[in-house]
mmCIF file of C-alpha atoms in Angstrom:
data_model
loop_
_atom_site.group_PDB
_atom_site.id
_atom_site.type_symbol
_atom_site.label_atom_id
_atom_site.label_comp_id
_atom_site.label_asym_id
_atom_site.label_seq_id
_atom_site.Cartn_x
_atom_site.Cartn_y
_atom_site.Cartn_z
ATOM 1 C CA UNK Y 3 -10.741 29.868 -23.868
ATOM 2 C CA UNK Y 4 -9.820 29.434 -20.616
ATOM 3 C CA UNK Y 5 -8.165 26.398 -19.223
ATOM 4 C CA UNK Y 6 -9.600 23.329 -18.494
ATOM 5 C CA UNK Y 7 -10.346 22.812 -14.767
ATOM 6 C CA UNK Y 8 -10.899 19.694 -12.619
ATOM 7 C CA UNK Y 9 -13.971 20.075 -10.315
ATOM 8 C CA UNK Y 10 -15.214 17.196 -7.663
ATOM 9 C CA UNK Y 11 -18.870 16.662 -8.944
ATOM 10 C CA UNK Y 12 -17.440 15.899 -12.542
ATOM 11 C CA UNK Y 13 -14.879 12.837 -11.083
ATOM 12 C CA UNK Y 14 -15.724 9.391 -10.601
ATOM 13 C CA UNK Y 15 -14.181 6.538 -8.836
ATOM 14 C CA UNK Y 16 -11.939 4.053 -11.595
ATOM 15 C CA UNK Y 17 -11.248 7.250 -13.700
ATOM 16 C CA UNK Y 18 -8.362 6.953 -15.507
ATOM 17 C CA UNK Y 19 -5.740 9.759 -16.041
ATOM 18 C CA UNK Y 20 -4.295 10.184 -19.655
ATOM 19 C CA UNK Y 21 -1.091 7.965 -20.444
ATOM 20 C CA UNK Y 22 2.045 10.010 -20.355
ATOM 21 C CA UNK Y 23 5.254 8.546 -22.193
ATOM 22 C CA UNK Y 24 8.402 9.850 -21.401
ATOM 23 C CA UNK Y 25 11.530 10.507 -23.982
ATOM 24 C CA UNK Y 26 13.997 8.182 -22.937
ATOM 25 C CA UNK Y 27 16.219 8.972 -19.921
ATOM 26 C CA UNK Y 28 19.423 10.418 -21.230
ATOM 27 C CA UNK Y 29 23.066 11.417 -19.311
ATOM 28 C CA UNK Y 30 22.610 14.965 -20.466
ATOM 29 C CA UNK Y 31 19.423 15.020 -18.475
ATOM 30 C CA UNK Y 32 20.815 13.291 -15.317
ATOM 31 C CA UNK Y 33 23.333 16.065 -15.127
ATOM 32 C CA UNK Y 34 20.491 19.097 -15.371
ATOM 33 C CA UNK Y 35 18.644 17.070 -12.951
ATOM 34 C CA UNK Y 36 21.739 16.913 -10.558
ATOM 35 C CA UNK Y 37 22.747 20.299 -11.230
ATOM 36 C CA UNK Y 38 18.355 21.608 -10.343
ATOM 37 C CA UNK Y 39 18.495 19.814 -6.967
ATOM 38 C CA UNK Y 40 22.310 19.934 -6.282
ATOM 39 C CA UNK Y 41 21.946 15.893 -5.782
ATOM 40 C CA UNK Y 42 25.964 15.612 -7.367
ATOM 41 C CA UNK Y 43 26.054 11.716 -5.935
ATOM 42 C CA UNK Y 44 28.883 10.548 -8.360
ATOM 43 C CA UNK Y 45 27.036 6.813 -9.261
ATOM 44 C CA UNK Y 46 24.415 9.382 -11.160
ATOM 45 C CA UNK Y 47 26.957 11.579 -13.503
ATOM 46 C CA UNK Y 48 30.537 9.680 -12.647
ATOM 47 C CA UNK Y 49 30.634 6.608 -15.369
ATOM 48 C CA UNK Y 50 33.828 5.140 -13.417
ATOM 49 C CA UNK Y 51 32.227 5.591 -10.138
ATOM 50 C CA UNK Y 52 29.342 3.661 -11.297
ATOM 51 C CA UNK Y 53 31.594 0.767 -12.770
ATOM 52 C CA UNK Y 54 33.685 0.773 -9.697
ATOM 53 C CA UNK Y 55 30.576 0.011 -7.684
ATOM 54 C CA UNK Y 56 29.746 -2.917 -9.501
ATOM 55 C CA UNK Y 57 26.725 -1.170 -11.868
ATOM 56 C CA UNK Y 58 26.970 -1.773 -15.544
ATOM 57 C CA UNK Y 59 26.601 2.477 -15.775
ATOM 58 C CA UNK Y 60 25.253 5.530 -14.147
ATOM 59 C CA UNK Y 61 22.164 4.769 -12.717
ATOM 60 C CA UNK Y 62 19.259 7.794 -12.788
ATOM 61 C CA UNK Y 63 18.310 9.112 -9.317
ATOM 62 C CA UNK Y 64 14.885 7.738 -8.375
ATOM 63 C CA UNK Y 65 13.399 10.610 -7.795
ATOM 64 C CA UNK Y 66 13.405 11.851 -11.250
ATOM 65 C CA UNK Y 67 10.527 9.107 -11.612
ATOM 66 C CA UNK Y 68 8.923 10.716 -9.139
ATOM 67 C CA UNK Y 69 8.792 14.332 -10.815
ATOM 68 C CA UNK Y 70 7.344 12.353 -13.434
ATOM 69 C CA UNK Y 71 4.636 11.210 -11.472
ATOM 70 C CA UNK Y 72 3.850 14.881 -10.391
ATOM 71 C CA UNK Y 73 4.197 16.296 -13.743
ATOM 72 C CA UNK Y 74 1.573 13.922 -14.860
ATOM 73 C CA UNK Y 75 -1.296 14.804 -11.907
ATOM 74 C CA UNK Y 76 -0.419 18.721 -12.534
ATOM 75 C CA UNK Y 77 -1.231 18.292 -16.230
ATOM 76 C CA UNK Y 78 -4.652 16.028 -15.313
ATOM 77 C CA UNK Y 79 -5.808 17.725 -12.158
ATOM 78 C CA UNK Y 80 -5.825 21.758 -13.347
ATOM 79 C CA UNK Y 81 -7.666 23.825 -10.090
ATOM 80 C CA UNK Y 82 -6.867 21.650 -7.795
ATOM 81 C CA UNK Y 83 -4.292 21.592 -4.881
ATOM 82 C CA UNK Y 84 -1.659 18.747 -4.051
ATOM 83 C CA UNK Y 85 -1.704 17.916 -0.679
ATOM 84 C CA UNK Y 86 0.359 14.997 -0.075
ATOM 85 C CA UNK Y 87 2.317 12.438 -2.284
ATOM 86 C CA UNK Y 88 3.857 9.157 -1.916
ATOM 87 C CA UNK Y 89 6.225 6.976 -3.963
ATOM 88 C CA UNK Y 90 7.387 3.496 -3.487
ATOM 89 C CA UNK Y 91 10.173 2.002 -6.084
ATOM 90 C CA UNK Y 92 10.839 -0.962 -7.160
ATOM 91 C CA UNK Y 93 13.314 -1.105 -10.043
ATOM 92 C CA UNK Y 94 16.042 1.150 -10.545
ATOM 93 C CA UNK Y 95 16.150 3.646 -13.134
ATOM 94 C CA UNK Y 96 19.279 3.308 -16.586
ATOM 95 C CA UNK Y 97 20.007 5.311 -19.104
ATOM 96 C CA UNK Y 98 18.215 4.629 -22.113
ATOM 97 C CA UNK Y 99 14.859 3.244 -20.073
ATOM 98 C CA UNK Y 100 11.373 4.635 -21.642
ATOM 99 C CA UNK Y 101 8.954 5.452 -19.096
ATOM 100 C CA UNK Y 102 4.899 5.557 -18.797
ATOM 101 C CA UNK Y 103 3.037 7.538 -16.549
ATOM 102 C CA UNK Y 104 -0.530 6.436 -15.463
ATOM 103 C CA UNK Y 105 -2.396 6.598 -12.823
ATOM 104 C CA UNK Y 106 -6.671 6.642 -11.843
ATOM 105 C CA UNK Y 107 -9.088 8.057 -8.748
ATOM 106 C CA UNK Y 108 -9.364 5.498 -6.232
ATOM 107 C CA UNK Y 109 -10.953 7.316 -3.511
ATOM 108 C CA UNK Y 110 -13.652 10.340 -3.151
ATOM 109 C CA UNK Y 111 -14.926 11.955 -0.053
ATOM 110 C CA UNK Y 112 -16.361 15.220 1.018
ATOM 111 C CA UNK Y 113 -17.602 16.817 4.049
ATOM 112 C CA UNK Y 114 -18.283 20.664 5.696
ATOM 113 C CA UNK Y 115 -17.146 22.331 2.420
ATOM 114 C CA UNK Y 116 -13.469 20.335 1.590
ATOM 115 C CA UNK Y 117 -13.564 17.818 -1.264
ATOM 116 C CA UNK Y 118 -11.167 15.732 -1.775
ATOM 117 C CA UNK Y 119 -9.686 13.125 -4.797
ATOM 118 C CA UNK Y 120 -7.313 9.826 -3.741
ATOM 119 C CA UNK Y 121 -5.204 8.945 -6.714
ATOM 120 C CA UNK Y 122 -3.140 5.918 -7.291
ATOM 121 C CA UNK Y 123 -0.399 6.262 -9.733
ATOM 122 C CA UNK Y 124 2.243 4.540 -11.293
ATOM 123 C CA UNK Y 125 5.552 4.127 -13.740
ATOM 124 C CA UNK Y 126 6.136 1.417 -16.046
ATOM 125 C CA UNK Y 127 9.430 1.108 -18.118
ATOM 126 C CA UNK Y 128 9.807 -0.459 -21.658
ATOM 127 C CA UNK Y 129 9.463 -3.958 -20.428
ATOM 128 C CA UNK Y 130 6.208 -3.207 -18.944
ATOM 129 C CA UNK Y 131 7.653 -3.755 -15.661
ATOM 130 C CA UNK Y 132 6.656 -1.720 -12.643
ATOM 131 C CA UNK Y 133 9.341 0.897 -11.265
ATOM 132 C CA UNK Y 134 7.336 3.376 -8.909
ATOM 133 C CA UNK Y 135 3.945 3.513 -7.523
ATOM 134 C CA UNK Y 136 2.647 6.012 -5.519
ATOM 135 C CA UNK Y 137 -0.604 7.451 -3.896
ATOM 136 C CA UNK Y 138 -1.577 11.648 -4.416
ATOM 137 C CA UNK Y 139 -4.006 13.311 -2.578
ATOM 138 C CA UNK Y 140 -6.036 16.273 -4.219
ATOM 139 C CA UNK Y 141 -8.772 18.786 -2.793
ATOM 140 C CA UNK Y 142 -10.644 20.027 -5.148
ATOM 141 C CA UNK Y 143 -13.494 22.449 -5.443
ATOM 142 C CA UNK Y 144 -17.200 20.759 -5.449
ATOM 143 C CA UNK Y 145 -18.344 22.980 -8.719
ATOM 144 C CA UNK Y 146 -17.711 26.074 -10.358
ATOM 145 C CA UNK Y 147 -20.397 27.912 -8.108
ATOM 146 C CA UNK Y 148 -18.264 26.671 -5.392
ATOM 147 C CA UNK Y 149 -15.151 28.614 -6.610
ATOM 148 C CA UNK Y 150 -16.935 31.646 -7.159
ATOM 149 C CA UNK Y 151 -18.104 31.398 -3.876
ATOM 150 C CA UNK Y 152 -14.219 31.752 -1.965
ATOM 151 C CA UNK Y 153 -13.441 34.422 -5.088
ATOM 152 C CA UNK Y 154 -16.362 36.950 -3.326
ATOM 153 C CA UNK Y 155 -15.699 35.928 0.030
ATOM 154 C CA UNK Y 156 -18.605 33.435 0.520
ATOM 155 C CA UNK Y 157 -18.773 30.474 2.468
ATOM 156 C CA UNK Y 158 -17.970 27.689 0.536
ATOM 157 C CA UNK Y 159 -21.160 25.034 -0.994
ATOM 158 C CA UNK Y 160 -21.494 21.799 1.392
ATOM 159 C CA UNK Y 161 -22.476 18.969 -0.036
ATOM 160 C CA UNK Y 162 -21.933 15.928 2.112
ATOM 161 C CA UNK Y 163 -20.494 12.681 0.068
ATOM 162 C CA UNK Y 164 -19.700 9.464 1.674
ATOM 163 C CA UNK Y 165 -16.400 8.088 1.029
ATOM 164 C CA UNK Y 166 -16.192 5.786 -2.055
ATOM 165 C CA UNK Y 167 -13.229 4.030 -2.836
ATOM 166 C CA UNK Y 168 -12.104 1.347 -5.300
ATOM 167 C CA UNK Y 169 -9.151 0.497 -2.741
ATOM 168 C CA UNK Y 170 -9.061 -2.835 -0.110
ATOM 169 C CA UNK Y 171 -8.271 -2.297 3.234
ATOM 170 C CA UNK Y 172 -6.253 -5.011 4.937
ATOM 171 C CA UNK Y 173 -8.056 -5.996 8.585
ATOM 172 C CA UNK Y 174 -6.377 -4.278 11.243
ATOM 173 C CA UNK Y 175 -5.400 -6.565 14.088
ATOM 174 C CA UNK Y 176 -8.073 -4.751 16.869
ATOM 175 C CA UNK Y 177 -10.795 -6.585 14.047
ATOM 176 C CA UNK Y 178 -9.353 -9.155 13.533
ATOM 177 C CA UNK Y 179 -8.356 -9.443 17.649
ATOM 178 C CA UNK Y 180 -12.472 -8.539 17.976
ATOM 179 C CA UNK Y 181 -13.551 -12.342 16.440
ATOM 180 C CA UNK Y 182 -15.725 -14.271 18.865
ATOM 181 C CA UNK Y 183 -13.201 -17.480 18.845
ATOM 182 C CA UNK Y 184 -14.989 -20.338 18.698
ATOM 183 C CA UNK Y 185 -16.108 -22.552 21.888
ATOM 184 C CA UNK Y 186 -14.489 -25.610 22.155
ATOM 185 C CA UNK Y 187 -16.039 -28.394 22.769
ATOM 186 C CA UNK Y 188 -15.736 -29.390 26.322
ATOM 187 C CA UNK Y 189 -13.607 -33.207 27.148
ATOM 188 C CA UNK Y 190 -15.131 -35.280 29.606
ATOM 189 C CA UNK Y 191 -12.735 -35.675 32.697
ATOM 190 C CA UNK Y 192 -11.712 -39.255 31.986
ATOM 191 C CA UNK Y 193 -11.693 -41.541 34.982
ATOM 192 C CA UNK Y 194 -9.172 -43.009 36.724
ATOM 193 C CA UNK Y 195 -8.433 -46.522 35.980
ATOM 194 C CA UNK Y 196 -8.920 -49.060 38.146
ATOM 195 C CA UNK Y 197 -5.982 -50.793 39.893
ATOM 196 C CA UNK Y 198 -6.150 -54.375 40.337
ATOM 197 C CA UNK Y 199 -5.312 -55.380 43.799
ATOM 198 C CA UNK Y 200 -1.830 -57.583 43.506
ATOM 199 C CA UNK Y 201 -2.255 -61.318 43.567
ATOM 200 C CA UNK Y 202 -1.291 -62.997 47.071
ATOM 201 C CA UNK Y 203 1.225 -65.892 46.298
ATOM 202 C CA UNK Y 204 -0.385 -69.125 48.009
ATOM 203 C CA UNK Y 205 1.666 -70.032 50.988
ATOM 204 C CA UNK Y 206 3.229 -73.349 50.816
ATOM 205 C CA UNK Y 207 2.631 -75.856 53.468
ATOM 206 C CA UNK Y 208 5.242 -77.685 55.309
ATOM 207 C CA UNK Y 209 5.073 -81.066 55.634
ATOM 208 C CA UNK Y 210 4.232 -83.220 58.637
ATOM 209 C CA UNK Y 211 7.446 -84.792 60.228
ATOM 210 C CA UNK Y 212 7.515 -88.168 60.743
ATOM 211 C CA UNK Y 213 6.905 -88.831 64.607
ATOM 212 C CA UNK Y 214 3.719 -86.560 63.806
ATOM 213 C CA UNK Y 215 2.411 -89.159 61.451
ATOM 214 C CA UNK Y 216 3.238 -92.387 64.144
ATOM 215 C CA UNK Y 217 1.095 -90.375 66.455
#
């Protein structure tokens, strides 16, 4: 029986990848990973060096969790091409941690004979805490017919599929600035206040002299 393959026409937005649980991380695995990748940072393999830096024990490299997510996608997306994988690490990985890797289809679109799927993937530890999250871009065949066309040297099957997505894109700064600003109500110019003229002091009359009274 031929292995199952992933085709664009059979995938829908929101489809979930089967969860994959990994065995608890141990020090032997960390040593093997260091030998395979050439990353011999002492904090990953040397207990004394890790404790001298204030850590409770050696710490696992974050990229080992990224490798687990790659295994999750590879087991599910048979026959697909991985065009991009990017991850963010939110927690450190320690010996004894058990990771459960999960994923779902978040975006799909196709044009000019090229078909793509966007996956949201993440890993949780034994406490249910988010450890790693990422996204993956896959290029797939539309159908078995589309794949057979390639094998026979024929042009691909062209089915234009508008983008479907469950991701919420944040508003861009350009879009925010394009919103019309609310017109403020015109304010009436205040009239200058009338200033009352200063009151004149009454001029005191000089009393008439005694000589003037006699006349």
